[in-house]
Amino acid sequence: MTPGHRWWTARRPDGEELDDGEGERAGAGGARGAAYPARRWVLVSVALAVFCVQLDAFALNLALPRIGADLGADLGADLGADLGAGLGAGTATGTDGTRWVVSGYLLAAGSLMMGAGRLGDLLGRRRMVLLGLALFAVASAGCALALTLPMLVAARVAQGAGGALLMPCALAWLTSAYPAELRGRATGWALGLGGVATACGPFVGGALTQAVSWRAIFWLNVPLAGCAALAALAAPGGSSGGGGRGVRHRRSWRGGWGRWGRQRQRGSRSGRGPHDRRASRDLPGRRGGVGPRGRLDWPGLVTGTTALAGLALLADRGQAWGWLSGASVATLVGCGAALAAFVRREYTALDPLVDLALFRNGRYVALTGSGAVANAATVVFLFVVPLTLQGPWGLSAGAAGGAFLAPATAMAVAGVVAGRVRPPLAVAVMAGCLAAGAVTLCAVAVAGTLPLYLLAATATGATLGLANALTLTATQAVIHPDRAGEASGITKTVITVAAGVGVVLAGPAASQAAADRALLLAAVACGVACGVLLAWRCVLPNRG
């Protein structure tokens, strides 16, 4: 290799090749913002997409009673009774059918995100974002026009599928559009807006339901998704998987074109053993290569989606069925079988859906696991605090929404701050967030006056908001941009399943004592996760 030789060829959005100096600066993931301000449209599109998905995940909680009254059906009890009778689970669950309005969305989103991230790497992230926005908007209109509960649940499942396409592909597109030193800040701004939607979603949904109709919640998504799509269309050419906008790489994320890479290529073609065959994945145009030349692993997609859907279903319905019931045991066994088939497939496939080597990245695994705990604790917090403000503290819905603005603002600001955390410090900052979150959750549970309660809730919103945003920003920073969609899909899948666990923990919190127990259990989980993270840092300091 000659001095100054580049492994890639960079071009401006108009197709003109950059000179050496410009090309080196663009190689980090695109041209600088000062030279190409149109890149900011990517941030606008991603931020609006994240806002739509997060708002819709939390805005329906206070609207469910009105939905049940208007549509007059009990789909959930019927499904639970049928499944329970078929598998010996006993009597009907008795759960109101409107719960499937939320469950259907979460099941679809949680089970499809992993495959969606890989599709973005293969087919182009902007293309998948536009497809996700179109599906999300059409499904939202279908929800608003639904005349029966089954129609609404079906539209919500389609909406969850659109959200599954949006989240991993949007975050990966944002990662590839910005150079390394600006990626964290851009992602932080997008996640900060998503934090506002997460925290304010229940109150926005309640206000729209009371002032207009629950259908207005879904109509709100249509113009927001339209604006996000227009911003995506205004952005310069989208990424086709790796290298970022305007950059075409010519080497893989692990391999190379050198003598070692050529030897691996010859060995793979000679068919000498499974490891030699798997080595061909590292060549450009194969699994490790850049661009749309790879193939989608359909067997892996089917088995992985089946395992995730079963796990999400068990987390959502296990308590209603009974954790030791026939339905729960059968679902768990099915998940285990599908997961075993998925792992075996991914280990032997030339173009796997998930590269298992990703899980040898210690920082990625540590941040994803601890972020899952933080997300579960956040769901408990967002479920318990609004109900407590309106229950024991006696605030009206409007007053409770105003009081919750402080925690919501803290979560939004935390998302922006997370983008400024340097990757080498991410694990240490995450451990600090978990420790602080454990303390503040305990403070929320034992606060004796409303000002102290709101102060503790604001601190909790800041710490957990920072942990959640850091999960997404830091995991994107510790992996190669070529595989950003795949990694983002896995991370979002894990934390979405963790959100289902948080719903299970918060579900029984009908009384103040139960709500306090849920908060304390979430605090214990954060403390344990912090301890495990610190122990991992001490045992394997070079990997943290």
XYZ file of C-alpha atoms in Angstrom:
544
model
C 0.000 0.000 0.000
C 1.448 3.340 -0.981
C 1.424 6.313 1.411
C -1.779 8.296 1.204
C -3.633 5.429 -0.470
C -7.302 5.301 0.445
C -9.371 2.149 0.764
C -12.445 3.996 -0.406
C -13.637 6.519 -2.965
C -15.707 9.424 -1.646
C -18.061 11.571 -3.664
C -20.195 14.611 -3.089
C -23.979 14.190 -3.186
C -23.948 15.407 -6.808
C -21.634 12.538 -7.775
C -18.399 14.545 -8.168
C -15.378 12.776 -6.700
C -13.729 14.533 -3.769
C -10.055 15.377 -3.800
C -7.701 13.682 -1.342
C -8.167 16.191 1.457
C -11.926 16.343 1.116
C -12.138 12.585 0.750
C -10.241 11.898 3.949
C -12.502 14.274 5.828
C -15.601 12.663 4.340
C -14.436 9.145 5.138
C -15.588 9.384 8.736
C -19.171 9.138 7.549
C -19.999 11.966 5.185
C -19.081 15.543 4.488
C -18.943 18.213 7.142
C -22.086 20.050 8.107
C -20.629 23.424 7.153
C -20.046 22.188 3.603
C -23.222 20.194 3.271
C -26.009 21.676 5.434
C -28.539 19.472 3.621
C -27.357 16.671 5.883
C -29.391 18.282 8.642
C -32.522 17.060 6.894
C -31.473 13.573 7.959
C -31.560 14.700 11.590
C -34.973 16.332 11.136
C -36.415 13.211 9.518
C -34.988 10.834 12.119
C -36.049 13.029 15.046
C -39.639 13.222 13.777
C -39.695 9.476 13.118
C -38.457 8.702 16.634
C -41.003 11.138 18.063
C -43.873 9.422 16.208
C -42.891 5.930 17.318
C -42.276 6.849 20.958
C -45.430 8.954 21.221
C -47.615 6.186 19.866
C -46.119 3.612 22.209
C -47.216 5.543 25.318
C -50.077 7.843 24.294
C -52.871 5.272 24.459
C -52.667 4.261 28.125
C -55.228 6.815 29.333
C -57.375 6.394 26.210
C -57.988 2.643 26.534
C -61.180 2.921 28.643
C -62.750 5.245 26.057
C -61.673 2.939 23.232
C -63.280 -0.023 24.970
C -66.491 1.927 25.533
C -66.694 3.137 21.925
C -65.831 -0.138 20.205
C -67.572 -2.352 22.735
C -65.566 -5.560 22.404
C -63.461 -7.803 24.607
C -60.985 -9.317 22.203
C -58.290 -9.959 24.783
C -60.490 -12.020 27.091
C -61.721 -14.090 24.159
C -58.197 -14.798 22.917
C -56.954 -15.557 26.403
C -59.857 -17.904 27.099
C -59.438 -19.772 23.816
C -55.706 -20.215 24.259
C -56.050 -21.092 27.922
C -58.718 -23.695 27.245
C -56.701 -25.222 24.430
C -53.550 -25.575 26.551
C -55.077 -26.266 29.919
C -54.466 -22.839 31.398
C -57.736 -22.870 33.304
C -60.293 -20.102 33.276
C -60.378 -17.028 31.114
C -57.958 -14.277 31.827
C -60.618 -11.649 32.304
C -58.311 -9.010 30.830
C -60.046 -6.221 28.944
C -59.648 -6.688 25.207
C -58.358 -3.165 24.751
C -55.028 -4.341 26.137
C -54.385 -5.941 22.753
C -54.346 -2.445 21.279
C -51.075 -1.915 23.147
C -49.884 -5.522 23.074
C -50.281 -5.911 19.315
C -48.146 -2.838 18.697
C -45.381 -3.973 21.067
C -45.388 -7.560 19.779
C -44.994 -6.453 16.162
C -42.361 -3.833 16.935
C -40.306 -6.038 19.245
C -40.244 -9.090 16.997
C -39.460 -7.346 13.688
C -36.782 -4.809 14.631
C -33.846 -7.176 14.288
C -34.704 -8.119 10.709
C -35.539 -4.513 9.870
C -32.075 -3.356 10.865
C -30.463 -5.883 8.543
C -32.798 -4.882 5.703
C -31.606 -1.317 6.121
C -27.995 -2.446 5.774
C -28.812 -4.366 2.596
C -31.401 -2.262 0.783
C -30.580 1.255 1.949
C -31.501 2.959 5.186
C -33.281 5.987 3.751
C -35.367 3.701 1.565
C -36.420 1.637 4.581
C -37.134 4.785 6.604
C -39.451 6.049 3.860
C -41.158 2.662 3.670
C -41.563 2.605 7.443
C -43.006 6.123 7.483
C -45.490 5.245 4.742
C -46.599 2.085 6.548
C -46.802 3.913 9.871
C -48.917 6.736 8.419
C -51.299 4.420 6.554
C -51.682 2.199 9.616
C -52.325 5.263 11.794
C -55.118 6.330 9.466
C -56.468 2.791 9.638
C -56.455 2.975 13.443
C -58.325 6.278 13.362
C -60.953 4.857 11.000
C -61.364 1.495 12.769
C -64.979 0.558 13.486
C -64.356 -2.553 15.581
C -61.705 -3.666 18.034
C -60.303 -6.406 15.735
C -59.849 -3.783 13.001
C -58.041 -1.511 15.449
C -55.763 -4.304 16.680
C -54.891 -5.314 13.108
C -54.034 -1.706 12.248
C -51.948 -1.441 15.414
C -49.970 -4.533 14.402
C -49.262 -2.892 11.029
C -48.312 0.282 12.870
C -45.879 -1.693 15.020
C -44.344 -3.171 11.872
C -43.838 0.350 10.529
C -42.240 1.377 13.807
C -39.958 -1.660 13.628
C -38.731 -0.505 10.219
C -38.287 3.063 11.409
C -36.307 2.868 14.620
C -33.207 0.790 13.759
C -32.958 2.045 10.176
C -33.427 5.692 11.181
C -30.745 5.554 13.872
C -28.353 3.714 11.557
C -29.009 6.259 8.787
C -28.226 9.077 11.189
C -25.017 7.301 12.199
C -23.875 6.916 8.596
C -24.778 10.503 7.667
C -22.576 12.203 10.261
C -18.828 11.994 10.874
C -17.683 10.215 14.004
C -17.198 13.348 16.103
C -20.755 14.565 15.412
C -22.708 11.301 15.465
C -23.266 11.281 19.192
C -24.618 14.824 19.278
C -26.953 14.247 16.345
C -28.276 11.015 17.826
C -28.653 12.719 21.190
C -30.863 15.446 19.725
C -33.073 12.865 18.014
C -33.362 10.759 21.153
C -34.006 13.855 23.244
C -37.104 14.576 21.183
C -38.053 10.929 21.554
C -37.684 11.287 25.315
C -40.195 14.136 25.277
C -42.661 11.906 23.419
C -42.077 9.054 25.855
C -42.617 11.155 28.952
C -45.492 13.287 27.659
C -47.216 10.586 25.620
C -49.762 9.546 28.274
C -50.790 13.128 28.971
C -50.990 14.074 25.283
C -53.140 11.026 24.664
C -55.358 11.791 27.633
C -55.793 15.438 26.635
C -56.676 14.580 23.023
C -59.090 11.894 24.173
C -60.837 14.271 26.550
C -60.892 17.299 24.239
C -61.503 15.635 20.866
C -61.471 11.836 20.600
C -59.081 8.939 20.973
C -58.995 8.833 17.172
C -57.191 12.191 17.200
C -54.135 10.447 18.677
C -53.778 8.432 15.487
C -54.615 11.308 13.145
C -51.774 13.273 14.758
C -49.292 10.732 13.399
C -50.242 11.319 9.764
C -48.922 14.904 9.353
C -45.908 14.134 11.551
C -44.989 11.130 9.416
C -45.578 13.213 6.289
C -43.181 15.907 7.493
C -40.590 13.254 8.350
C -40.930 11.759 4.863
C -40.514 15.168 3.209
C -37.367 15.766 5.255
C -36.039 12.341 4.229
C -36.682 13.129 0.574
C -34.903 16.478 0.965
C -31.812 14.770 2.364
C -29.060 13.892 -0.133
C -28.713 10.317 -1.377
C -29.323 7.658 1.268
C -26.942 5.052 2.532
C -27.067 1.572 1.137
C -25.741 -0.018 4.207
C -22.225 0.927 4.935
C -19.891 3.695 4.706
C -22.302 6.526 5.097
C -23.787 8.868 2.593
C -21.559 9.606 -0.341
C -18.870 7.093 0.674
C -18.192 3.784 -1.033
C -15.840 1.476 0.858
C -13.796 -1.243 -0.732
C -12.904 -3.350 2.238
C -14.910 -5.267 4.793
C -15.365 -4.317 8.412
C -13.097 -7.122 9.591
C -11.200 -8.316 6.531
C -9.079 -6.623 3.899
C -7.708 -6.831 0.380
C -4.193 -7.691 1.497
C -2.314 -10.996 1.208
C -4.123 -12.368 4.265
C -7.509 -11.546 2.756
C -6.589 -13.188 -0.572
C -5.447 -16.316 1.253
C -8.770 -16.427 3.092
C -10.588 -16.069 -0.222
C -8.651 -18.938 -1.825
C -9.181 -21.080 1.254
C -12.912 -20.456 1.249
C -13.196 -21.469 -2.406
C -11.294 -24.688 -1.831
C -13.952 -25.839 0.617
C -11.535 -26.777 3.421
C -13.710 -27.008 6.487
C -16.567 -24.893 7.883
C -14.360 -22.108 9.203
C -12.737 -21.603 5.784
C -16.150 -21.465 4.168
C -17.341 -18.944 6.731
C -14.280 -16.808 6.016
C -15.740 -15.858 2.646
C -18.287 -13.736 4.492
C -15.582 -11.180 5.169
C -15.069 -10.377 1.500
C -16.712 -7.335 -0.080
C -20.006 -8.301 -1.657
C -20.537 -11.051 0.910
C -21.905 -10.853 4.395
C -19.203 -8.525 5.705
C -19.105 -6.424 2.564
C -20.654 -3.070 1.984
C -23.731 -2.221 0.036
C -26.722 -4.126 -1.238
C -24.878 -7.204 -2.549
C -25.562 -9.352 0.523
C -28.548 -11.627 0.845
C -31.230 -11.643 3.492
C -31.086 -14.713 5.709
C -34.716 -15.820 5.469
C -34.427 -18.924 7.712
C -32.713 -16.804 10.330
C -35.362 -14.101 9.981
C -38.212 -16.602 10.451
C -36.686 -18.410 13.436
C -35.493 -15.209 15.103
C -38.820 -13.440 14.635
C -40.677 -16.478 15.977
C -38.510 -16.586 19.093
C -38.869 -12.857 19.727
C -42.614 -12.844 19.108
C -43.087 -15.718 21.526
C -40.941 -14.045 24.158
C -42.783 -10.750 23.792
C -46.128 -12.565 23.966
C -45.063 -14.376 27.125
C -43.890 -11.149 28.767
C -47.176 -9.464 27.918
C -49.647 -12.267 28.665
C -47.782 -14.512 31.102
C -49.233 -12.918 34.204
C -52.783 -13.201 32.891
C -52.294 -16.817 31.838
C -50.348 -17.794 34.949
C -46.593 -18.251 34.743
C -46.835 -22.016 35.317
C -49.886 -22.552 33.113
C -49.857 -24.729 30.036
C -50.016 -21.701 27.753
C -46.970 -20.085 29.357
C -44.928 -23.299 29.417
C -45.774 -24.108 25.798
C -44.849 -20.581 24.707
C -41.547 -20.767 26.586
C -40.675 -24.147 25.064
C -41.507 -22.855 21.601
C -39.307 -19.796 22.170
C -36.423 -22.005 23.268
C -36.712 -24.246 20.222
C -36.909 -21.294 17.831
C -33.960 -19.601 19.538
C -31.830 -22.757 19.291
C -32.652 -23.066 15.594
C -31.833 -19.382 15.102
C -28.414 -19.635 16.783
C -27.516 -22.742 14.802
C -28.545 -21.074 11.564
C -26.587 -17.905 12.282
C -23.472 -19.892 13.150
C -23.435 -21.769 9.843
C -24.932 -19.265 7.374
C -22.698 -17.434 4.904
C -24.968 -14.370 5.032
C -26.381 -14.467 8.576
C -29.030 -12.093 9.814
C -26.937 -11.468 12.942
C -23.189 -11.867 13.087
C -22.634 -13.694 16.375
C -19.174 -12.132 16.530
C -20.964 -8.920 17.487
C -21.565 -10.422 20.919
C -17.810 -10.683 21.445
C -17.744 -6.882 21.518
C -17.663 -6.449 25.292
C -18.729 -2.809 25.412
C -21.625 -3.404 23.054
C -22.955 -6.303 25.136
C -22.462 -4.435 28.421
C -24.220 -1.297 27.188
C -27.092 -3.208 25.614
C -27.695 -5.367 28.698
C -27.542 -2.498 31.156
C -29.680 -0.377 28.840
C -32.333 -3.091 28.860
C -32.506 -2.894 32.660
C -32.710 0.898 32.507
C -35.506 0.738 29.938
C -37.539 -1.695 32.044
C -37.123 0.609 35.050
C -38.179 3.583 32.910
C -41.401 1.850 31.884
C -42.204 1.165 35.547
C -41.466 4.803 36.371
C -43.620 6.170 33.535
C -46.477 3.871 34.478
C -46.461 4.484 38.235
C -45.735 8.203 38.605
C -48.636 9.631 36.518
C -51.113 7.348 38.287
C -49.694 8.297 41.679
C -49.956 12.006 40.898
C -53.629 11.593 40.037
C -54.357 9.073 42.816
C -52.733 9.512 46.237
C -51.617 13.085 45.527
C -55.085 14.031 44.259
C -54.105 16.052 41.185
C -56.372 16.433 38.189
C -55.262 15.079 34.828
C -54.220 18.564 33.670
C -52.385 19.352 36.899
C -50.642 15.977 36.832
C -49.530 16.651 33.272
C -48.151 20.037 34.287
C -46.370 18.532 37.285
C -44.824 15.855 35.097
C -43.314 18.428 32.746
C -40.221 18.626 34.945
C -39.369 14.890 34.672
C -40.237 15.011 30.965
C -37.897 17.953 30.388
C -35.154 16.197 32.327
C -35.493 13.128 30.106
C -35.302 15.272 26.965
C -32.208 17.154 28.134
C -30.589 13.868 29.159
C -30.923 12.610 25.598
C -28.942 15.578 24.309
C -26.306 15.154 27.019
C -25.901 11.463 26.160
C -24.751 12.411 22.685
C -21.767 14.258 24.156
C -20.451 11.310 26.168
C -17.258 9.986 24.600
C -17.384 6.234 23.786
C -14.495 5.277 26.128
C -16.479 6.713 29.056
C -19.831 5.210 28.093
C -19.683 2.152 30.361
C -18.588 4.189 33.391
C -21.309 6.780 32.797
C -23.883 4.007 32.370
C -22.862 2.495 35.705
C -23.222 5.894 37.353
C -26.678 6.359 35.817
C -27.826 2.977 37.094
C -26.536 3.700 40.592
C -28.180 7.123 40.649
C -31.369 5.660 39.197
C -31.535 3.085 41.983
C -31.252 5.836 44.598
C -33.788 8.161 42.988
C -36.325 5.374 42.413
C -36.141 4.563 46.118
C -36.612 8.265 46.869
C -39.732 8.369 44.692
C -41.150 5.373 46.549
C -40.638 6.859 50.034
C -41.162 10.603 49.401
C -43.584 12.028 51.947
C -44.460 15.385 50.384
C -45.407 16.395 46.863
C -42.393 18.723 46.325
C -39.995 15.961 47.382
C -41.860 13.498 45.193
C -41.554 15.749 42.143
C -37.890 16.467 42.887
C -37.121 12.748 43.108
C -39.153 12.091 39.958
C -37.224 14.775 38.068
C -33.909 13.284 39.159
C -35.130 9.843 38.114
C -36.188 11.156 34.722
C -32.728 12.647 34.204
C -30.773 9.537 35.243
C -32.911 6.966 33.458
C -33.296 9.219 30.419
C -29.521 9.512 30.174
C -29.110 5.737 30.527
C -31.674 5.002 27.817
C -30.261 7.520 25.358
C -26.710 6.390 26.097
C -27.697 2.826 25.231
C -28.489 3.841 21.663
C -25.792 6.452 21.101
C -22.912 4.508 22.630
C -23.747 1.168 21.041
C -23.673 2.865 17.641
C -20.290 4.361 18.500
C -18.583 1.077 19.423
C -19.453 -0.814 16.212
C -18.528 -0.241 12.581
C -20.933 2.023 10.639
C -21.286 -0.673 7.966
C -23.190 -2.806 10.482
C -25.011 0.027 12.246
C -28.433 -1.159 11.122
C -27.889 -4.697 12.358
C -26.516 -3.535 15.708
C -29.266 -0.942 16.134
C -31.899 -3.572 15.365
C -30.511 -5.925 18.001
C -30.273 -3.167 20.599
C -33.802 -1.930 19.958
C -35.105 -5.498 20.061
C -33.513 -6.160 23.443
C -34.761 -2.957 25.055
C -38.251 -3.414 23.571
C -38.485 -6.867 25.146
C -37.216 -5.288 28.373
C -40.048 -2.764 28.119
C -42.445 -5.704 28.120
C -40.838 -6.903 31.341
C -41.348 -3.428 32.778
C -45.032 -3.599 31.888
C -45.250 -6.917 33.747
C -43.657 -5.356 36.833
C -45.896 -2.289 36.713
C -49.077 -4.169 35.826
C -50.112 -5.124 39.397
C -49.489 -1.566 40.694
C -53.163 -0.842 41.291
C -52.606 0.404 44.860
C -50.033 2.757 46.323
C -48.323 -0.094 48.169
C -48.069 -2.103 44.950
C -46.757 0.945 43.095
C -44.064 1.476 45.723
C -43.078 -2.191 45.517
C -42.751 -1.918 41.737
C -40.504 1.142 42.086
C -38.354 -0.568 44.719
C -38.034 -3.681 42.558
C -36.929 -1.513 39.634
C -34.407 0.173 41.942
C -33.005 -3.206 42.988
C -32.676 -4.224 39.335
C -30.753 -1.020 38.560
C -28.477 -1.580 41.547
C -27.740 -5.169 40.555
C -27.040 -4.139 36.959
C -24.672 -1.444 38.199
C -22.825 -3.991 40.344
C -22.497 -6.420 37.455
C -21.245 -3.651 35.173
C -18.618 -2.520 37.678
C -17.504 -6.105 38.309
C -17.139 -6.630 34.572
C -15.038 -3.475 34.324
C -12.771 -4.670 37.129
C -12.343 -8.214 35.820
C -11.890 -7.222 32.168
C -10.635 -3.619 32.269
C -9.247 -3.719 28.740
C -12.673 -4.527 27.311
C -14.519 -1.715 29.041
